[in-house]
Amino acid sequence: MKEIDVKKWDNLVKSQKSQSEIDNQIQIPEQIHSYFFIFDCFQNTILFTNSAFETVTGYKFDELNLEFLLKIIHPDDLDYFLESEERFLQFTNKLSFNEHFKYTHSYTYRIKTKSGDYIRVFQECQALEVNNSGHLTKTLVNHKKIEYTENVSVTDFKIYDKSQNSYIDAENRYNLTKRELEILNLIKNGMNSQQISDELTISKNTILTHRKNILNKSNSSSFIELIKKLSYVH
């Protein structure tokens, strides 16, 4: 790297607000509601936890490991935590190398803070590293403190497709065929029947038949209604 480029970079770093000693003395814990950690899926260990973990939970950031996390999860939520992780594992086992980075999965559960109170956290995980065999090795896990509720009446487990900007029906609850799922995704992308026909090189009448079957299986009057059924808001 040229010397002039190094100087530019140094000046850029020094100009960052985070470099100010005065700014770093200002603490606003009431504005901190989230933290993150990096999980090693192969070693089954937490490699790094950022310091906001202490602000949100009261525990030291270096206390967090898998055993500790399982210990502070509300007893009534522990089974749901394990079931949710198993569901996503089953999903990721079918993915190819690059597909891992397309998806995040999320759900909520309660954890006990150092003060003895329970808070509800929204957990979202995304792939950080995939090995040469196509298996997920490291994930970034974000926890955001949200409004407390005693329990969740229905599952809030979701898988988000970042490339499609929408949540997916990972369990295929309407038992759609592979072709029907393909057509549904194209409809979600804004394509009409003729465009889908051209894309899949099958007749428009066949597309119309598939569309009708999809609505019947999902008990939906329109695709707007169906997409709403398959969509979620955090």
mmCIF file of C-alpha atoms in Angstrom:
data_model
loop_
_atom_site.group_PDB
_atom_site.id
_atom_site.type_symbol
_atom_site.label_atom_id
_atom_site.label_comp_id
_atom_site.label_asym_id
_atom_site.label_seq_id
_atom_site.Cartn_x
_atom_site.Cartn_y
_atom_site.Cartn_z
ATOM 1 C CA MET A 1 0.000 0.000 0.000
ATOM 2 C CA LYS A 2 1.331 3.436 -0.892
ATOM 3 C CA GLU A 3 2.434 5.641 2.021
ATOM 4 C CA ILE A 4 -0.082 8.313 1.029
ATOM 5 C CA ASP A 5 -2.897 5.746 1.241
ATOM 6 C CA VAL A 6 -1.794 4.690 4.721
ATOM 7 C CA LYS A 7 -1.894 8.300 5.885
ATOM 8 C CA LYS A 8 -5.382 8.748 4.455
ATOM 9 C CA TRP A 9 -6.542 5.645 6.284
ATOM 10 C CA ASP A 10 -4.951 6.805 9.560
ATOM 11 C CA ASN A 11 -6.664 10.179 9.252
ATOM 12 C CA LEU A 12 -9.972 8.485 8.533
ATOM 13 C CA VAL A 13 -9.681 6.251 11.625
ATOM 14 C CA LYS A 14 -8.657 9.172 13.840
ATOM 15 C CA SER A 15 -11.645 11.187 12.654
ATOM 16 C CA GLN A 16 -14.131 8.579 13.858
ATOM 17 C CA LYS A 17 -16.297 9.664 16.745
ATOM 18 C CA SER A 18 -15.463 6.450 18.601
ATOM 19 C CA GLN A 19 -11.872 7.636 18.857
ATOM 20 C CA SER A 20 -12.834 10.557 21.089
ATOM 21 C CA GLU A 21 -11.874 9.987 24.736
ATOM 22 C CA ILE A 22 -14.604 12.390 25.843
ATOM 23 C CA ASP A 23 -17.257 10.531 23.844
ATOM 24 C CA ASN A 24 -16.137 7.198 25.323
ATOM 25 C CA GLN A 25 -16.656 8.539 28.842
ATOM 26 C CA ILE A 26 -20.329 9.139 28.125
ATOM 27 C CA GLN A 27 -22.377 6.071 29.063
ATOM 28 C CA ILE A 28 -26.025 5.670 28.069
ATOM 29 C CA PRO A 29 -26.971 2.140 29.177
ATOM 30 C CA GLU A 30 -30.701 2.916 29.022
ATOM 31 C CA GLN A 31 -30.357 3.171 25.243
ATOM 32 C CA ILE A 32 -28.695 -0.227 24.870
ATOM 33 C CA HIS A 33 -31.208 -3.004 24.221
ATOM 34 C CA SER A 34 -29.215 -5.564 22.251
ATOM 35 C CA TYR A 35 -25.993 -7.536 22.157
ATOM 36 C CA PHE A 36 -24.451 -10.213 19.968
ATOM 37 C CA PHE A 37 -22.180 -13.221 20.163
ATOM 38 C CA ILE A 38 -20.429 -15.539 17.713
ATOM 39 C CA PHE A 39 -21.200 -19.241 18.009
ATOM 40 C CA ASP A 40 -18.881 -21.990 16.731
ATOM 41 C CA CYS A 41 -21.188 -24.775 15.536
ATOM 42 C CA PHE A 42 -18.389 -27.350 15.275
ATOM 43 C CA GLN A 43 -16.783 -26.723 18.654
ATOM 44 C CA ASN A 44 -20.161 -25.993 20.263
ATOM 45 C CA THR A 45 -18.699 -22.915 21.951
ATOM 46 C CA ILE A 46 -19.278 -19.171 22.059
ATOM 47 C CA LEU A 47 -16.170 -17.516 20.638
ATOM 48 C CA PHE A 48 -16.956 -13.874 21.342
ATOM 49 C CA THR A 49 -19.564 -11.829 23.206
ATOM 50 C CA ASN A 50 -19.736 -8.068 22.938
ATOM 51 C CA SER A 51 -19.741 -5.927 26.077
ATOM 52 C CA ALA A 52 -23.401 -4.856 25.691
ATOM 53 C CA PHE A 53 -24.308 -8.280 27.113
ATOM 54 C CA GLU A 54 -23.367 -6.961 30.558
ATOM 55 C CA THR A 55 -25.471 -3.811 30.105
ATOM 56 C CA VAL A 56 -28.580 -5.766 29.103
ATOM 57 C CA THR A 57 -28.315 -8.758 31.463
ATOM 58 C CA GLY A 58 -26.000 -7.669 34.273
ATOM 59 C CA TYR A 59 -23.639 -10.609 33.730
ATOM 60 C CA LYS A 60 -20.011 -10.205 32.687
ATOM 61 C CA PHE A 61 -19.611 -10.715 28.956
ATOM 62 C CA ASP A 62 -16.976 -13.411 29.484
ATOM 63 C CA GLU A 63 -19.436 -15.479 31.567
ATOM 64 C CA LEU A 64 -21.499 -16.379 28.519
ATOM 65 C CA ASN A 65 -21.017 -19.879 27.188
ATOM 66 C CA LEU A 66 -23.513 -22.451 25.955
ATOM 67 C CA GLU A 67 -23.990 -24.048 29.367
ATOM 68 C CA PHE A 68 -24.549 -20.631 30.938
ATOM 69 C CA LEU A 69 -27.096 -19.646 28.277
ATOM 70 C CA LEU A 70 -29.092 -22.846 28.785
ATOM 71 C CA LYS A 71 -29.013 -22.201 32.523
ATOM 72 C CA ILE A 72 -30.530 -18.697 32.293
ATOM 73 C CA ILE A 73 -33.269 -19.579 29.790
ATOM 74 C CA HIS A 74 -36.681 -19.698 31.459
ATOM 75 C CA PRO A 75 -37.487 -23.364 32.288
ATOM 76 C CA ASP A 76 -40.792 -23.103 30.420
ATOM 77 C CA ASP A 77 -39.007 -21.874 27.277
ATOM 78 C CA LEU A 78 -36.117 -24.322 27.198
ATOM 79 C CA ASP A 79 -37.901 -26.995 25.165
ATOM 80 C CA TYR A 80 -39.035 -24.365 22.654
ATOM 81 C CA PHE A 81 -35.457 -23.075 22.365
ATOM 82 C CA LEU A 82 -34.137 -26.585 21.625
ATOM 83 C CA GLU A 83 -36.986 -27.404 19.215
ATOM 84 C CA SER A 84 -36.427 -24.150 17.292
ATOM 85 C CA GLU A 85 -32.723 -24.832 16.933
ATOM 86 C CA GLU A 86 -33.463 -28.369 15.737
ATOM 87 C CA ARG A 87 -35.932 -27.064 13.148
ATOM 88 C CA PHE A 88 -33.390 -24.679 11.683
ATOM 89 C CA LEU A 89 -30.689 -27.348 11.730
ATOM 90 C CA GLN A 90 -32.940 -29.614 9.678
ATOM 91 C CA PHE A 91 -33.452 -26.732 7.257
ATOM 92 C CA THR A 92 -29.759 -25.810 6.919
ATOM 93 C CA ASN A 93 -28.710 -29.440 6.396
ATOM 94 C CA LYS A 94 -30.401 -29.263 2.988
ATOM 95 C CA LEU A 95 -28.647 -26.061 1.875
ATOM 96 C CA SER A 96 -25.715 -25.705 -0.489
ATOM 97 C CA PHE A 97 -22.646 -23.610 0.340
ATOM 98 C CA ASN A 98 -23.867 -20.178 -0.794
ATOM 99 C CA GLU A 99 -27.477 -20.741 0.249
ATOM 100 C CA HIS A 100 -26.543 -20.587 3.939
ATOM 101 C CA PHE A 101 -25.937 -16.852 3.649
ATOM 102 C CA LYS A 102 -29.414 -16.210 2.200
ATOM 103 C CA TYR A 103 -31.308 -17.023 5.366
ATOM 104 C CA THR A 104 -31.716 -15.903 8.942
ATOM 105 C CA HIS A 105 -33.868 -17.570 11.560
ATOM 106 C CA SER A 106 -35.476 -15.973 14.575
ATOM 107 C CA TYR A 107 -37.708 -16.594 17.561
ATOM 108 C CA THR A 108 -38.156 -15.275 21.100
ATOM 109 C CA TYR A 109 -37.687 -16.652 24.589
ATOM 110 C CA ARG A 110 -37.091 -15.468 28.136
ATOM 111 C CA ILE A 111 -33.772 -15.288 29.958
ATOM 112 C CA LYS A 112 -33.021 -14.514 33.589
ATOM 113 C CA THR A 113 -30.926 -11.429 34.311
ATOM 114 C CA LYS A 114 -28.398 -11.166 37.123
ATOM 115 C CA SER A 115 -30.955 -9.239 39.185
ATOM 116 C CA GLY A 116 -33.280 -12.263 39.057
ATOM 117 C CA ASP A 117 -35.831 -10.740 36.675
ATOM 118 C CA TYR A 118 -36.771 -12.283 33.350
ATOM 119 C CA ILE A 119 -36.589 -10.413 30.058
ATOM 120 C CA ARG A 120 -37.780 -11.565 26.640
ATOM 121 C CA VAL A 121 -35.202 -11.515 23.864
ATOM 122 C CA PHE A 122 -35.699 -11.666 20.129
ATOM 123 C CA GLN A 123 -32.960 -13.959 18.812
ATOM 124 C CA GLU A 124 -31.854 -13.733 15.193
ATOM 125 C CA CYS A 125 -29.084 -15.910 13.743
ATOM 126 C CA GLN A 126 -27.245 -15.722 10.445
ATOM 127 C CA ALA A 127 -24.380 -17.608 8.874
ATOM 128 C CA LEU A 128 -20.875 -16.208 9.257
ATOM 129 C CA GLU A 129 -18.795 -19.099 7.959
ATOM 130 C CA VAL A 130 -19.399 -22.257 5.950
ATOM 131 C CA ASN A 131 -16.696 -24.896 5.448
ATOM 132 C CA ASN A 132 -15.610 -26.442 2.143
ATOM 133 C CA SER A 133 -18.041 -29.310 2.665
ATOM 134 C CA GLY A 134 -20.928 -26.829 2.704
ATOM 135 C CA HIS A 135 -21.651 -27.143 6.419
ATOM 136 C CA LEU A 136 -22.373 -24.164 8.649
ATOM 137 C CA THR A 137 -19.466 -23.613 11.062
ATOM 138 C CA LYS A 138 -19.993 -20.174 12.636
ATOM 139 C CA THR A 139 -23.084 -18.060 13.210
ATOM 140 C CA LEU A 140 -23.699 -14.501 14.346
ATOM 141 C CA VAL A 141 -26.383 -14.435 17.043
ATOM 142 C CA ASN A 142 -28.157 -11.172 17.884
ATOM 143 C CA HIS A 143 -30.301 -10.724 20.985
ATOM 144 C CA LYS A 144 -32.669 -7.774 21.228
ATOM 145 C CA LYS A 145 -34.618 -7.063 24.402
ATOM 146 C CA ILE A 146 -38.305 -6.704 23.561
ATOM 147 C CA GLU A 147 -41.547 -6.141 25.448
ATOM 148 C CA TYR A 148 -41.965 -8.784 28.127
ATOM 149 C CA THR A 149 -44.753 -11.353 27.858
ATOM 150 C CA GLU A 150 -45.317 -14.411 30.027
ATOM 151 C CA ASN A 151 -45.364 -16.799 27.088
ATOM 152 C CA VAL A 152 -45.968 -16.996 23.360
ATOM 153 C CA SER A 153 -49.381 -18.412 22.481
ATOM 154 C CA VAL A 154 -48.213 -19.678 19.077
ATOM 155 C CA THR A 155 -44.804 -20.403 17.661
ATOM 156 C CA ASP A 156 -42.941 -17.286 16.569
ATOM 157 C CA PHE A 157 -40.170 -19.236 14.854
ATOM 158 C CA LYS A 158 -39.439 -17.737 11.427
ATOM 159 C CA ILE A 159 -36.958 -18.225 8.593
ATOM 160 C CA TYR A 160 -36.251 -15.147 6.494
ATOM 161 C CA ASP A 161 -35.045 -15.265 2.885
ATOM 162 C CA LYS A 162 -32.913 -12.143 2.404
ATOM 163 C CA SER A 163 -32.786 -12.588 -1.374
ATOM 164 C CA GLN A 164 -36.608 -12.618 -1.614
ATOM 165 C CA ASN A 165 -37.136 -10.098 1.202
ATOM 166 C CA SER A 166 -39.784 -12.319 2.757
ATOM 167 C CA TYR A 167 -40.301 -15.081 5.291
ATOM 168 C CA ILE A 168 -40.615 -18.608 3.971
ATOM 169 C CA ASP A 169 -42.960 -21.437 4.752
ATOM 170 C CA ALA A 170 -40.201 -23.785 5.887
ATOM 171 C CA GLU A 171 -42.642 -26.491 6.909
ATOM 172 C CA ASN A 172 -44.668 -26.248 3.683
ATOM 173 C CA ARG A 173 -47.816 -26.171 5.813
ATOM 174 C CA TYR A 174 -50.098 -26.266 2.757
ATOM 175 C CA ASN A 175 -48.370 -29.318 1.272
ATOM 176 C CA LEU A 176 -47.603 -27.592 -2.028
ATOM 177 C CA THR A 177 -45.713 -29.475 -4.706
ATOM 178 C CA LYS A 178 -42.231 -28.411 -5.786
ATOM 179 C CA ARG A 179 -43.699 -26.806 -8.920
ATOM 180 C CA GLU A 180 -46.381 -24.998 -6.919
ATOM 181 C CA LEU A 181 -43.760 -23.620 -4.530
ATOM 182 C CA GLU A 182 -41.718 -22.459 -7.521
ATOM 183 C CA ILE A 183 -44.723 -20.670 -9.008
ATOM 184 C CA LEU A 184 -45.631 -19.141 -5.645
ATOM 185 C CA ASN A 185 -42.144 -17.659 -5.306
ATOM 186 C CA LEU A 186 -42.385 -16.164 -8.797
ATOM 187 C CA ILE A 187 -45.770 -14.654 -7.920
ATOM 188 C CA LYS A 188 -44.236 -13.158 -4.785
ATOM 189 C CA ASN A 189 -41.609 -11.614 -7.061
ATOM 190 C CA GLY A 190 -44.366 -9.796 -8.934
ATOM 191 C CA MET A 191 -44.556 -11.955 -12.052
ATOM 192 C CA ASN A 192 -47.897 -12.531 -13.792
ATOM 193 C CA SER A 193 -49.072 -15.810 -15.321
ATOM 194 C CA GLN A 194 -47.691 -15.080 -18.780
ATOM 195 C CA GLN A 195 -44.290 -14.115 -17.391
ATOM 196 C CA ILE A 196 -44.197 -17.263 -15.259
ATOM 197 C CA SER A 197 -45.182 -19.315 -18.311
ATOM 198 C CA ASP A 198 -42.270 -17.831 -20.245
ATOM 199 C CA GLU A 199 -39.882 -18.295 -17.326
ATOM 200 C CA LEU A 200 -40.744 -21.970 -16.779
ATOM 201 C CA THR A 201 -41.453 -22.746 -20.446
ATOM 202 C CA ILE A 202 -44.830 -24.285 -19.691
ATOM 203 C CA SER A 203 -48.236 -23.206 -20.976
ATOM 204 C CA LYS A 204 -50.164 -20.345 -19.449
ATOM 205 C CA ASN A 205 -53.161 -22.650 -18.900
ATOM 206 C CA THR A 206 -50.964 -24.966 -16.821
ATOM 207 C CA ILE A 207 -49.846 -21.968 -14.750
ATOM 208 C CA LEU A 208 -53.471 -20.952 -14.204
ATOM 209 C CA THR A 209 -54.295 -24.477 -13.048
ATOM 210 C CA HIS A 210 -51.392 -24.429 -10.608
ATOM 211 C CA ARG A 211 -52.490 -21.027 -9.296
ATOM 212 C CA LYS A 212 -55.993 -22.351 -8.675
ATOM 213 C CA ASN A 213 -54.651 -25.423 -6.868
ATOM 214 C CA ILE A 214 -52.373 -23.300 -4.688
ATOM 215 C CA LEU A 215 -55.284 -21.120 -3.558
ATOM 216 C CA ASN A 216 -57.486 -24.152 -2.907
ATOM 217 C CA LYS A 217 -54.820 -25.915 -0.839
ATOM 218 C CA SER A 218 -54.153 -22.801 1.222
ATOM 219 C CA ASN A 219 -57.845 -21.931 1.572
ATOM 220 C CA SER A 220 -57.100 -18.443 0.244
ATOM 221 C CA SER A 221 -59.299 -16.227 -1.911
ATOM 222 C CA SER A 222 -56.334 -14.431 -3.477
ATOM 223 C CA PHE A 223 -52.566 -14.478 -3.568
ATOM 224 C CA ILE A 224 -52.516 -11.244 -1.609
ATOM 225 C CA GLU A 225 -54.267 -13.099 1.209
ATOM 226 C CA LEU A 226 -51.931 -16.090 0.886
ATOM 227 C CA ILE A 227 -48.789 -13.963 0.945
ATOM 228 C CA LYS A 228 -50.078 -12.246 4.075
ATOM 229 C CA LYS A 229 -50.523 -15.671 5.670
ATOM 230 C CA LEU A 230 -46.920 -16.489 4.847
ATOM 231 C CA SER A 231 -45.581 -13.125 5.959
ATOM 232 C CA TYR A 232 -44.675 -11.997 9.424
ATOM 233 C CA VAL A 233 -43.693 -8.789 11.140
ATOM 234 C CA HIS A 234 -41.067 -8.696 13.908
#
